Amino acid sequence: LACICFAAGNSRQECGQSAISIYTVASMREAASAGALTKELKPQFYSSRGPGTLFPWHPTVSCPTYGIMPWGSGYRDFGDQGGATSSCGPHLAGALAILKTAFPDRKNSDLRSAIRGGADNGILGRPGIFYDPYVGSGLLRIDRSLQEMRHPGPKSLFFKAAERMPF
């Protein structure tokens, strides 16, 4: 079973700071999407925001986009400027691959729930919030996501149930 992963997109500036800007495949229920963070772990000005147009809880998580990042078939040094959400996709894809390798019999919805459940949602100074339209469930933390696969917490369980809700 393949895991579906997308960059959230870079449309926030074009659509306006408050506009929903995660569309089509990046907002599918079956997909995981990555938003972009600055070096200070704040939402990048260009990173598309949720909720998603097809499934509301996108972006799934957010990742930093500064320094030397995956880009195309190689790497590029973005310094402190950020490398767009395309450089976040490999972080999220790698985390999903680690989870799928460690738990090959688990469903993709379990992997997405663990990614969300393990995310650091305190980066906006609001711990305890399960979702934010700018950063999703928070900063991607694979160490905590692995723990969530073994022992799901309330956030993972919430998103597991939410994936079954009709939208």
C-alpha positions as a LaTeX table, in Angstrom:
\begin{tabular}{lrrr}
\hline
Residue & $x$ (\AA) & $y$ (\AA) & $z$ (\AA) \\
\hline
Leu1 & 0.00 & 0.00 & 0.00 \\
Ala2 & 1.37 & 3.37 & $-0.98$ \\
Cys3 & 1.09 & 6.43 & 1.24 \\
Ile4 & $-0.08$ & 9.57 & $-0.53$ \\
Cys5 & 1.86 & 12.71 & 0.36 \\
Phe6 & 1.76 & 16.25 & $-1.03$ \\
Ala7 & 3.20 & 19.66 & $-0.36$ \\
Ala8 & 0.35 & 21.88 & 0.84 \\
Gly9 & 1.11 & 24.49 & $-1.83$ \\
Asn10 & 2.37 & 28.05 & $-1.96$ \\
Ser11 & $-0.85$ & 29.91 & $-2.69$ \\
Arg12 & $-1.47$ & 31.75 & 0.57 \\
Gln13 & 0.03 & 35.01 & $-0.63$ \\
Glu14 & $-1.91$ & 34.90 & $-3.92$ \\
Cys15 & $-5.21$ & 33.98 & $-2.25$ \\
Gly16 & $-4.91$ & 36.39 & 0.65 \\
Gln17 & $-3.71$ & 35.76 & 4.18 \\
Ser18 & $-7.07$ & 34.50 & 5.42 \\
Ala19 & $-8.20$ & 32.56 & 2.35 \\
Ile20 & $-8.39$ & 28.78 & 2.18 \\
Ser21 & $-5.70$ & 27.77 & $-0.29$ \\
Ile22 & $-5.21$ & 23.97 & $-0.12$ \\
Tyr23 & $-7.01$ & 22.50 & $-3.11$ \\
Thr24 & $-7.67$ & 19.25 & $-4.97$ \\
Val25 & $-5.35$ & 16.28 & $-4.41$ \\
Ala26 & $-3.41$ & 17.91 & $-1.56$ \\
Ser27 & $-6.68$ & 18.11 & 0.38 \\
Met28 & $-7.92$ & 14.54 & $-0.18$ \\
Arg29 & $-8.96$ & 12.51 & 2.85 \\
Glu30 & $-6.44$ & 9.82 & 1.84 \\
Ala31 & $-3.52$ & 12.25 & 1.56 \\
Ala32 & $-1.03$ & 13.72 & 3.98 \\
Ser33 & 0.08 & 17.29 & 3.26 \\
Ala34 & 2.98 & 19.38 & 4.55 \\
Gly35 & 2.96 & 23.11 & 5.26 \\
Ala36 & 6.09 & 25.25 & 5.55 \\
Leu37 & 7.71 & 26.81 & 8.63 \\
Thr38 & 10.41 & 29.45 & 9.05 \\
Lys39 & 13.62 & 28.98 & 11.00 \\
Glu40 & 11.73 & 30.39 & 14.01 \\
Leu41 & 9.03 & 27.70 & 13.49 \\
Lys42 & 6.40 & 30.21 & 12.37 \\
Pro43 & 4.21 & 29.65 & 9.30 \\
Gln44 & 5.92 & 30.76 & 6.08 \\
Phe45 & 4.07 & 33.69 & 4.45 \\
Tyr46 & 3.52 & 31.72 & 1.23 \\
Ser47 & 2.50 & 28.36 & 2.71 \\
Ser48 & $-1.07$ & 27.45 & 1.78 \\
Arg49 & $-3.48$ & 27.26 & 4.70 \\
Gly50 & $-6.43$ & 25.06 & 5.47 \\
Pro51 & $-8.91$ & 23.84 & 5.88 \\
Gly52 & $-8.61$ & 21.72 & 2.75 \\
Thr53 & $-11.33$ & 21.97 & 0.13 \\
Leu54 & $-12.00$ & 18.19 & 0.02 \\
Phe55 & $-11.14$ & 17.18 & 3.61 \\
Pro56 & $-10.86$ & 19.88 & 6.25 \\
Trp57 & $-7.78$ & 18.90 & 8.29 \\
His58 & $-5.01$ & 20.01 & 5.93 \\
Pro59 & $-2.18$ & 20.71 & 6.12 \\
Thr60 & $-1.52$ & 17.53 & 8.07 \\
Val61 & 1.66 & 18.89 & 9.70 \\
Ser62 & 4.33 & 21.49 & 8.95 \\
Cys63 & 8.09 & 21.25 & 8.45 \\
Pro64 & 10.98 & 23.74 & 8.44 \\
Thr65 & 12.14 & 25.06 & 5.05 \\
Tyr66 & 15.46 & 26.79 & 5.66 \\
Gly67 & 19.06 & 25.87 & 5.09 \\
Ile68 & 20.02 & 23.06 & 2.71 \\
Met69 & 16.84 & 21.30 & 1.62 \\
Pro70 & 15.82 & 18.59 & $-0.87$ \\
Trp71 & 14.99 & 20.24 & $-4.18$ \\
Gly72 & 14.31 & 18.57 & $-7.51$ \\
Ser73 & 16.77 & 15.73 & $-7.94$ \\
Gly74 & 19.29 & 17.22 & $-5.52$ \\
Tyr75 & 19.64 & 19.86 & $-2.83$ \\
Arg76 & 19.62 & 23.63 & $-2.65$ \\
Asp77 & 20.75 & 26.07 & 0.05 \\
Phe78 & 17.84 & 28.39 & 0.83 \\
Gly79 & 19.55 & 30.12 & 3.74 \\
Asp80 & 16.94 & 31.74 & 5.97 \\
Gln81 & 14.53 & 32.50 & 3.11 \\
Gly82 & 12.71 & 29.17 & 2.93 \\
Gly83 & 12.37 & 26.70 & 0.11 \\
Ala84 & 8.60 & 26.54 & $-0.43$ \\
Thr85 & 6.36 & 23.68 & 0.58 \\
Ser86 & 7.99 & 21.40 & $-2.02$ \\
Ser87 & 10.97 & 21.11 & 0.30 \\
Cys88 & 8.60 & 19.97 & 3.11 \\
Gly89 & 7.21 & 17.05 & 1.15 \\
Pro90 & 10.35 & 14.90 & 1.52 \\
His91 & 10.26 & 15.34 & 5.32 \\
Leu92 & 6.69 & 14.08 & 5.48 \\
Ala93 & 7.24 & 11.33 & 2.91 \\
Gly94 & 10.27 & 10.11 & 4.85 \\
Ala95 & 8.34 & 10.08 & 8.12 \\
Leu96 & 5.51 & 8.09 & 6.52 \\
Ala97 & 8.06 & 5.63 & 5.07 \\
Ile98 & 9.63 & 5.14 & 8.50 \\
Leu99 & 6.22 & 4.46 & 10.04 \\
Lys100 & 5.20 & 2.09 & 7.23 \\
Thr101 & 8.49 & 0.19 & 7.56 \\
Ala102 & 8.13 & $-0.11$ & 11.33 \\
Phe103 & 4.42 & $-1.04$ & 11.13 \\
Pro104 & 3.90 & $-2.69$ & 7.72 \\
Asp105 & 0.50 & $-4.16$ & 8.58 \\
Arg106 & $-1.07$ & $-0.89$ & 9.74 \\
Lys107 & $-3.47$ & 1.10 & 7.53 \\
Asn108 & $-2.46$ & 4.39 & 5.97 \\
Ser109 & $-5.13$ & 6.11 & 8.07 \\
Asp110 & $-3.26$ & 4.84 & 11.15 \\
Leu111 & $-0.04$ & 6.38 & 9.81 \\
Arg112 & $-1.69$ & 9.75 & 9.14 \\
Ser113 & $-3.30$ & 9.73 & 12.59 \\
Ala114 & 0.07 & 8.98 & 14.22 \\
Ile115 & 1.75 & 11.76 & 12.21 \\
Arg116 & $-0.91$ & 14.19 & 13.43 \\
Gly117 & $-0.87$ & 12.82 & 16.97 \\
Gly118 & 2.90 & 13.06 & 17.27 \\
Ala119 & 3.15 & 16.60 & 15.93 \\
Asp120 & 4.31 & 19.36 & 18.26 \\
Asn121 & 1.26 & 21.58 & 18.49 \\
Gly122 & 2.91 & 23.99 & 20.93 \\
Ile123 & 4.77 & 25.85 & 18.18 \\
Leu124 & 2.06 & 28.51 & 18.03 \\
Gly125 & 2.01 & 28.88 & 21.80 \\
Arg126 & $-1.31$ & 27.06 & 22.00 \\
Pro127 & $-0.60$ & 23.52 & 23.22 \\
Gly128 & $-3.65$ & 21.32 & 23.46 \\
Ile129 & $-5.11$ & 22.53 & 20.16 \\
Phe130 & $-5.45$ & 19.56 & 17.76 \\
Tyr131 & $-5.49$ & 21.55 & 14.51 \\
Asp132 & $-4.55$ & 25.00 & 13.23 \\
Pro133 & $-5.23$ & 26.06 & 9.62 \\
Tyr134 & $-1.71$ & 27.53 & 9.29 \\
Val135 & 0.39 & 24.60 & 10.58 \\
Gly136 & $-2.02$ & 21.64 & 10.69 \\
Ser137 & $-1.35$ & 19.53 & 13.77 \\
Gly138 & 2.01 & 21.25 & 14.29 \\
Leu139 & 5.71 & 20.55 & 13.73 \\
Leu140 & 6.42 & 17.07 & 12.35 \\
Arg141 & 8.03 & 14.89 & 15.06 \\
Ile142 & 8.77 & 11.35 & 13.86 \\
Asp143 & 9.98 & 10.29 & 17.32 \\
Arg144 & 6.59 & 11.13 & 18.79 \\
Ser145 & 4.74 & 9.68 & 15.80 \\
Leu146 & 6.44 & 6.31 & 16.36 \\
Gln147 & 5.28 & 6.45 & 19.97 \\
Glu148 & 1.73 & 7.28 & 18.81 \\
Met149 & 1.75 & 4.15 & 16.62 \\
Arg150 & 2.50 & 2.04 & 19.71 \\
His151 & 0.22 & 3.91 & 22.14 \\
Pro152 & $-2.28$ & 6.27 & 20.45 \\
Gly153 & $-3.07$ & 9.38 & 22.46 \\
Pro154 & $-6.18$ & 11.56 & 22.33 \\
Lys155 & $-5.09$ & 13.56 & 19.29 \\
Ser156 & $-4.35$ & 10.42 & 17.24 \\
Leu157 & $-7.66$ & 8.88 & 18.28 \\
Phe158 & $-9.54$ & 12.07 & 17.39 \\
Phe159 & $-8.11$ & 12.13 & 13.86 \\
Lys160 & $-8.66$ & 8.39 & 13.43 \\
Ala161 & $-12.37$ & 8.95 & 14.13 \\
Ala162 & $-12.44$ & 12.14 & 12.02 \\
Glu163 & $-11.22$ & 10.26 & 8.94 \\
Arg164 & $-14.43$ & 8.22 & 9.06 \\
Met165 & $-16.73$ & 11.28 & 9.24 \\
Pro166 & $-18.57$ & 12.29 & 6.06 \\
Phe167 & $-17.61$ & 15.68 & 4.60 \\
\hline
\end{tabular}
